[in-house]
mmCIF file of N, CA, C and O in Angstrom:
data_model
loop_
_atom_site.group_PDB
_atom_site.id
_atom_site.type_symbol
_atom_site.label_atom_id
_atom_site.label_comp_id
_atom_site.label_asym_id
_atom_site.label_seq_id
_atom_site.Cartn_x
_atom_site.Cartn_y
_atom_site.Cartn_z
ATOM 1 N N GLU A 1 0.879 -1.218 0.011
ATOM 2 C CA GLU A 1 0.003 0.030 0.029
ATOM 3 C C GLU A 1 0.910 1.238 0.021
ATOM 4 O O GLU A 1 1.797 1.383 0.833
ATOM 5 N N VAL A 2 0.644 2.127 -0.922
ATOM 6 C CA VAL A 2 1.408 3.404 -1.034
ATOM 7 C C VAL A 2 0.719 4.400 -0.033
ATOM 8 O O VAL A 2 -0.512 4.650 -0.185
ATOM 9 N N ARG A 3 1.515 4.930 0.858
ATOM 10 C CA ARG A 3 0.935 5.864 1.827
ATOM 11 C C ARG A 3 1.446 7.295 1.682
ATOM 12 O O ARG A 3 0.720 8.205 1.938
ATOM 13 N N ARG A 4 2.658 7.440 1.244
ATOM 14 C CA ARG A 4 3.240 8.832 1.163
ATOM 15 C C ARG A 4 2.681 9.651 0.101
ATOM 16 O O ARG A 4 2.421 10.843 0.330
ATOM 17 N N GLN A 5 2.417 9.115 -1.029
ATOM 18 C CA GLN A 5 1.858 9.866 -2.167
ATOM 19 C C GLN A 5 0.316 9.961 -2.028
ATOM 20 O O GLN A 5 -0.340 9.010 -1.623
ATOM 21 N N LYS A 6 -0.241 11.146 -2.349
ATOM 22 C CA LYS A 6 -1.662 11.300 -2.189
ATOM 23 C C LYS A 6 -2.391 11.170 -3.577
ATOM 24 O O LYS A 6 -3.460 10.639 -3.580
ATOM 25 N N ALA A 7 -1.789 11.643 -4.599
ATOM 26 C CA ALA A 7 -2.475 11.598 -5.864
ATOM 27 C C ALA A 7 -2.384 10.195 -6.472
ATOM 28 O O ALA A 7 -1.365 9.545 -6.297
ATOM 29 N N ASP A 8 -3.448 9.802 -7.122
ATOM 30 C CA ASP A 8 -3.447 8.426 -7.678
ATOM 31 C C ASP A 8 -2.291 8.191 -8.683
ATOM 32 O O ASP A 8 -1.728 7.117 -8.659
ATOM 33 N N TRP A 9 -2.020 9.148 -9.526
ATOM 34 C CA TRP A 9 -0.945 8.953 -10.542
ATOM 35 C C TRP A 9 0.411 8.798 -9.819
ATOM 36 O O TRP A 9 1.290 8.037 -10.237
ATOM 37 N N GLN A 10 0.633 9.463 -8.691
ATOM 38 C CA GLN A 10 1.892 9.380 -7.944
ATOM 39 C C GLN A 10 1.931 7.976 -7.267
ATOM 40 O O GLN A 10 3.011 7.348 -7.245
ATOM 41 N N LYS A 11 0.835 7.513 -6.805
ATOM 42 C CA LYS A 11 0.796 6.145 -6.212
ATOM 43 C C LYS A 11 1.158 5.094 -7.276
ATOM 44 O O LYS A 11 1.935 4.220 -6.997
ATOM 45 N N GLN A 12 0.593 5.315 -8.433
ATOM 46 C CA GLN A 12 0.850 4.310 -9.492
ATOM 47 C C GLN A 12 2.382 4.421 -9.899
ATOM 48 O O GLN A 12 2.954 3.377 -10.153
ATOM 49 N N ALA A 13 2.890 5.570 -10.005
ATOM 50 C CA ALA A 13 4.263 5.734 -10.346
ATOM 51 C C ALA A 13 5.182 5.058 -9.292
ATOM 52 O O ALA A 13 6.152 4.418 -9.617
ATOM 53 N N SER A 14 4.829 5.178 -7.988
ATOM 54 C CA SER A 14 5.586 4.457 -6.994
ATOM 55 C C SER A 14 5.501 3.001 -7.127
ATOM 56 O O SER A 14 6.571 2.290 -6.928
ATOM 57 N N ILE A 15 4.348 2.476 -7.522
ATOM 58 C CA ILE A 15 4.253 1.024 -7.742
ATOM 59 C C ILE A 15 5.070 0.630 -8.953
ATOM 60 O O ILE A 15 5.753 -0.386 -8.948
ATOM 61 N N ASP A 16 5.062 1.493 -9.999
ATOM 62 C CA ASP A 16 5.856 1.207 -11.162
ATOM 63 C C ASP A 16 7.379 1.157 -10.827
ATOM 64 O O ASP A 16 8.078 0.205 -11.200
ATOM 65 N N PHE A 17 7.842 2.129 -10.018
ATOM 66 C CA PHE A 17 9.259 2.073 -9.607
ATOM 67 C C PHE A 17 9.571 0.863 -8.841
ATOM 68 O O PHE A 17 10.593 0.187 -9.034
ATOM 69 N N ALA A 18 8.766 0.487 -7.885
ATOM 70 C CA ALA A 18 8.894 -0.674 -7.026
ATOM 71 C C ALA A 18 8.889 -1.999 -7.882
ATOM 72 O O ALA A 18 9.438 -2.956 -7.440
ATOM 73 N N SER A 19 8.215 -1.926 -8.992
ATOM 74 C CA SER A 19 8.090 -3.158 -9.793
ATOM 75 C C SER A 19 9.079 -3.126 -11.000
ATOM 76 O O SER A 19 8.799 -3.875 -11.981
ATOM 77 N N HIS A 20 10.069 -2.331 -10.895
ATOM 78 C CA HIS A 20 11.118 -2.237 -11.961
ATOM 79 C C HIS A 20 10.548 -1.749 -13.322
ATOM 80 O O HIS A 20 11.143 -2.069 -14.338
ATOM 81 N N ARG A 21 9.519 -0.937 -13.247
ATOM 82 C CA ARG A 21 8.948 -0.298 -14.470
ATOM 83 C C ARG A 21 9.347 1.174 -14.394
ATOM 84 O O ARG A 21 8.490 2.097 -14.324
ATOM 85 N N THR A 22 10.637 1.384 -14.328
ATOM 86 C CA THR A 22 11.210 2.762 -14.151
ATOM 87 C C THR A 22 10.742 3.736 -15.216
ATOM 88 O O THR A 22 10.353 4.872 -14.894
ATOM 89 N N ALA A 23 10.717 3.306 -16.436
ATOM 90 C CA ALA A 23 10.305 4.169 -17.556
ATOM 91 C C ALA A 23 8.916 4.667 -17.411
ATOM 92 O O ALA A 23 8.597 5.804 -17.577
ATOM 93 N N ALA A 24 8.004 3.794 -16.895
ATOM 94 C CA ALA A 24 6.651 4.121 -16.707
ATOM 95 C C ALA A 24 6.493 5.161 -15.583
ATOM 96 O O ALA A 24 5.762 6.118 -15.721
ATOM 97 N N GLY A 25 7.239 4.932 -14.535
ATOM 98 C CA GLY A 25 7.227 5.890 -13.449
ATOM 99 C C GLY A 25 7.716 7.237 -13.769
ATOM 100 O O GLY A 25 7.124 8.321 -13.521
ATOM 101 N N LEU A 26 8.844 7.245 -14.528
ATOM 102 C CA LEU A 26 9.428 8.520 -14.978
ATOM 103 C C LEU A 26 8.481 9.223 -15.976
ATOM 104 O O LEU A 26 8.385 10.462 -15.947
ATOM 105 N N THR A 27 7.862 8.464 -16.811
ATOM 106 C CA THR A 27 6.927 9.058 -17.823
ATOM 107 C C THR A 27 5.827 9.812 -17.079
ATOM 108 O O THR A 27 5.413 10.893 -17.532
ATOM 109 N N ALA A 28 5.287 9.236 -16.026
ATOM 110 C CA ALA A 28 4.193 9.880 -15.280
ATOM 111 C C ALA A 28 4.673 11.262 -14.756
ATOM 112 O O ALA A 28 3.950 12.243 -14.803
ATOM 113 N N TYR A 29 5.862 11.268 -14.151
ATOM 114 C CA TYR A 29 6.431 12.534 -13.632
ATOM 115 C C TYR A 29 6.761 13.515 -14.714
ATOM 116 O O TYR A 29 6.514 14.737 -14.584
ATOM 117 N N GLU A 30 7.338 13.023 -15.796
ATOM 118 C CA GLU A 30 7.676 13.880 -16.920
ATOM 119 C C GLU A 30 6.454 14.543 -17.543
ATOM 120 O O GLU A 30 6.460 15.736 -17.859
ATOM 121 N N ALA A 31 5.328 13.796 -17.627
ATOM 122 C CA ALA A 31 4.105 14.316 -18.236
ATOM 123 C C ALA A 31 3.520 15.463 -17.386
ATOM 124 O O ALA A 31 2.753 16.260 -17.906
ATOM 125 N N ARG A 32 3.962 15.570 -16.140
ATOM 126 C CA ARG A 32 3.440 16.627 -15.257
ATOM 127 C C ARG A 32 4.532 17.689 -15.000
ATOM 128 O O ARG A 32 4.424 18.441 -14.000
ATOM 129 N N GLY A 33 5.568 17.701 -15.805
ATOM 130 C CA GLY A 33 6.601 18.706 -15.662
ATOM 131 C C GLY A 33 7.566 18.549 -14.488
ATOM 132 O O GLY A 33 8.167 19.518 -14.063
ATOM 133 N N SER A 34 7.730 17.329 -14.001
ATOM 134 C CA SER A 34 8.526 17.093 -12.786
ATOM 135 C C SER A 34 9.830 16.422 -13.117
ATOM 136 O O SER A 34 10.599 16.125 -12.189
ATOM 137 N N VAL A 35 10.221 16.353 -14.343
ATOM 138 C CA VAL A 35 11.524 15.851 -14.772
ATOM 139 C C VAL A 35 12.231 17.004 -15.453
ATOM 140 O O VAL A 35 11.777 17.570 -16.423
ATOM 141 N N HIS A 36 13.456 17.323 -14.908
ATOM 142 C CA HIS A 36 14.202 18.449 -15.476
ATOM 143 C C HIS A 36 15.605 17.963 -15.786
ATOM 144 O O HIS A 36 16.356 17.547 -14.882
ATOM 145 N N LEU A 37 15.982 18.024 -17.026
ATOM 146 C CA LEU A 37 17.347 17.595 -17.442
ATOM 147 C C LEU A 37 18.252 18.772 -17.450
ATOM 148 O O LEU A 37 17.844 19.857 -17.895
ATOM 149 N N LYS A 38 19.442 18.588 -16.983
ATOM 150 C CA LYS A 38 20.463 19.619 -16.961
ATOM 151 C C LYS A 38 21.641 19.170 -17.777
ATOM 152 O O LYS A 38 21.835 18.015 -18.084
ATOM 153 N N THR A 39 22.475 20.150 -18.204
ATOM 154 C CA THR A 39 23.577 19.826 -19.086
ATOM 155 C C THR A 39 24.808 19.280 -18.406
ATOM 156 O O THR A 39 25.620 18.599 -19.018
ATOM 157 N N ASP A 40 24.956 19.615 -17.091
ATOM 158 C CA ASP A 40 26.184 19.079 -16.390
ATOM 159 C C ASP A 40 25.876 18.923 -14.918
ATOM 160 O O ASP A 40 24.887 19.326 -14.412
ATOM 161 N N ARG A 41 26.869 18.306 -14.208
ATOM 162 C CA ARG A 41 26.674 18.045 -12.818
ATOM 163 C C ARG A 41 26.565 19.277 -11.966
ATOM 164 O O ARG A 41 25.670 19.346 -11.096
ATOM 165 N N ALA A 42 27.315 20.305 -12.225
ATOM 166 C CA ALA A 42 27.280 21.572 -11.459
ATOM 167 C C ALA A 42 25.895 22.181 -11.579
ATOM 168 O O ALA A 42 25.285 22.656 -10.576
ATOM 169 N N GLU A 43 25.388 22.266 -12.773
ATOM 170 C CA GLU A 43 24.064 22.786 -12.998
ATOM 171 C C GLU A 43 22.960 21.986 -12.261
ATOM 172 O O GLU A 43 22.042 22.556 -11.739
ATOM 173 N N THR A 44 23.126 20.703 -12.318
ATOM 174 C CA THR A 44 22.137 19.832 -11.675
ATOM 175 C C THR A 44 22.178 20.018 -10.141
ATOM 176 O O THR A 44 21.093 20.147 -9.593
ATOM 177 N N LEU A 45 23.374 20.013 -9.546
ATOM 178 C CA LEU A 45 23.434 20.238 -8.113
ATOM 179 C C LEU A 45 22.860 21.561 -7.712
ATOM 180 O O LEU A 45 22.182 21.726 -6.656
ATOM 181 N N LYS A 46 23.168 22.646 -8.496
ATOM 182 C CA LYS A 46 22.601 23.989 -8.218
ATOM 183 C C LYS A 46 21.148 23.989 -8.207
ATOM 184 O O LYS A 46 20.506 24.546 -7.317
ATOM 185 N N ALA A 47 20.527 23.312 -9.162
ATOM 186 C CA ALA A 47 19.037 23.237 -9.256
ATOM 187 C C ALA A 47 18.458 22.458 -8.077
ATOM 188 O O ALA A 47 17.469 22.832 -7.548
ATOM 189 N N ILE A 48 19.088 21.318 -7.744
ATOM 190 C CA ILE A 48 18.580 20.519 -6.648
ATOM 191 C C ILE A 48 18.620 21.309 -5.329
ATOM 192 O O ILE A 48 17.654 21.311 -4.581
ATOM 193 N N ILE A 49 19.744 22.023 -5.094
ATOM 194 C CA ILE A 49 19.815 22.823 -3.852
ATOM 195 C C ILE A 49 18.772 23.960 -3.821
ATOM 196 O O ILE A 49 18.139 24.128 -2.778
ATOM 197 N N ALA A 50 18.614 24.633 -4.963
ATOM 198 C CA ALA A 50 17.647 25.705 -4.995
ATOM 199 C C ALA A 50 16.233 25.205 -4.799
ATOM 200 O O ALA A 50 15.492 25.799 -4.037
ATOM 201 N N ASP A 51 15.897 24.038 -5.408
ATOM 202 C CA ASP A 51 14.564 23.502 -5.205
ATOM 203 C C ASP A 51 14.362 23.053 -3.778
ATOM 204 O O ASP A 51 13.279 23.256 -3.155
ATOM 205 N N TYR A 52 15.356 22.417 -3.217
ATOM 206 C CA TYR A 52 15.280 21.917 -1.782
ATOM 207 C C TYR A 52 15.041 23.124 -0.782
ATOM 208 O O TYR A 52 14.150 23.134 -0.001
ATOM 209 N N VAL A 53 15.882 24.180 -0.960
ATOM 210 C CA VAL A 53 15.790 25.353 -0.097
ATOM 211 C C VAL A 53 14.411 26.033 -0.279
ATOM 212 O O VAL A 53 13.728 26.457 0.697
ATOM 213 N N ALA A 54 13.963 26.196 -1.478
ATOM 214 C CA ALA A 54 12.651 26.799 -1.711
ATOM 215 C C ALA A 54 11.510 25.960 -1.109
ATOM 216 O O ALA A 54 10.594 26.536 -0.457
ATOM 217 N N ASP A 55 11.563 24.654 -1.244
ATOM 218 C CA ASP A 55 10.536 23.810 -0.687
ATOM 219 C C ASP A 55 10.583 23.803 0.829
ATOM 220 O O ASP A 55 9.536 23.852 1.487
ATOM 221 N N ARG A 56 11.777 23.845 1.399
ATOM 222 C CA ARG A 56 11.917 23.927 2.830
ATOM 223 C C ARG A 56 11.382 25.186 3.409
ATOM 224 O O ARG A 56 10.690 25.248 4.487
ATOM 225 N N SER A 57 11.592 26.291 2.678
ATOM 226 C CA SER A 57 11.059 27.577 3.137
ATOM 227 C C SER A 57 9.507 27.637 3.073
ATOM 228 O O SER A 57 8.879 28.141 3.911
ATOM 229 N N ALA A 58 9.036 27.095 1.910
ATOM 230 C CA ALA A 58 7.562 27.080 1.731
ATOM 231 C C ALA A 58 6.786 26.127 2.635
ATOM 232 O O ALA A 58 5.665 26.370 2.923
ATOM 233 N N ASN A 59 7.459 24.994 2.965
ATOM 234 C CA ASN A 59 6.822 23.943 3.729
ATOM 235 C C ASN A 59 7.757 23.466 4.867
ATOM 236 O O ASN A 59 8.236 22.317 4.785
ATOM 237 N N PRO A 60 7.974 24.235 5.850
ATOM 238 C CA PRO A 60 8.965 23.925 6.826
ATOM 239 C C PRO A 60 8.650 22.698 7.624
ATOM 240 O O PRO A 60 9.591 22.048 8.224
ATOM 241 N N ASN A 61 7.433 22.296 7.760
ATOM 242 C CA ASN A 61 7.082 21.109 8.564
ATOM 243 C C ASN A 61 7.032 19.812 7.803
ATOM 244 O O ASN A 61 6.771 18.742 8.333
ATOM 245 N N ASP A 62 7.218 19.907 6.460
ATOM 246 C CA ASP A 62 7.144 18.680 5.598
ATOM 247 C C ASP A 62 8.466 17.974 5.665
ATOM 248 O O ASP A 62 9.511 18.582 6.000
ATOM 249 N N THR A 63 8.452 16.788 5.254
ATOM 250 C CA THR A 63 9.720 15.973 5.079
ATOM 251 C C THR A 63 10.100 15.974 3.637
ATOM 252 O O THR A 63 9.264 16.203 2.714
ATOM 253 N N ARG A 64 11.384 15.864 3.343
ATOM 254 C CA ARG A 64 11.865 15.800 2.019
ATOM 255 C C ARG A 64 13.158 15.001 1.879
ATOM 256 O O ARG A 64 13.794 14.796 2.943
ATOM 257 N N ILE A 65 13.554 14.616 0.693
ATOM 258 C CA ILE A 65 14.799 13.933 0.452
ATOM 259 C C ILE A 65 15.418 14.466 -0.838
ATOM 260 O O ILE A 65 14.653 14.782 -1.747
ATOM 261 N N ALA A 66 16.675 14.543 -0.829
ATOM 262 C CA ALA A 66 17.318 15.006 -2.080
ATOM 263 C C ALA A 66 18.495 14.060 -2.384
ATOM 264 O O ALA A 66 19.075 13.525 -1.474
#
């Protein structure tokens, strides 16, 4: 049972990831604008940190992982 995700599509994506259907899980997130490709490692790390800090500021009581 998927507990952490609330939206049905996110629950299904979690099941896909757990069932080794990674492409299907990623496709669901990509379709909703949640997959962002960067050109290099430094750009990727900068984006991850910025997103993490912004989310922490907006939702200080939530949990997150990066």
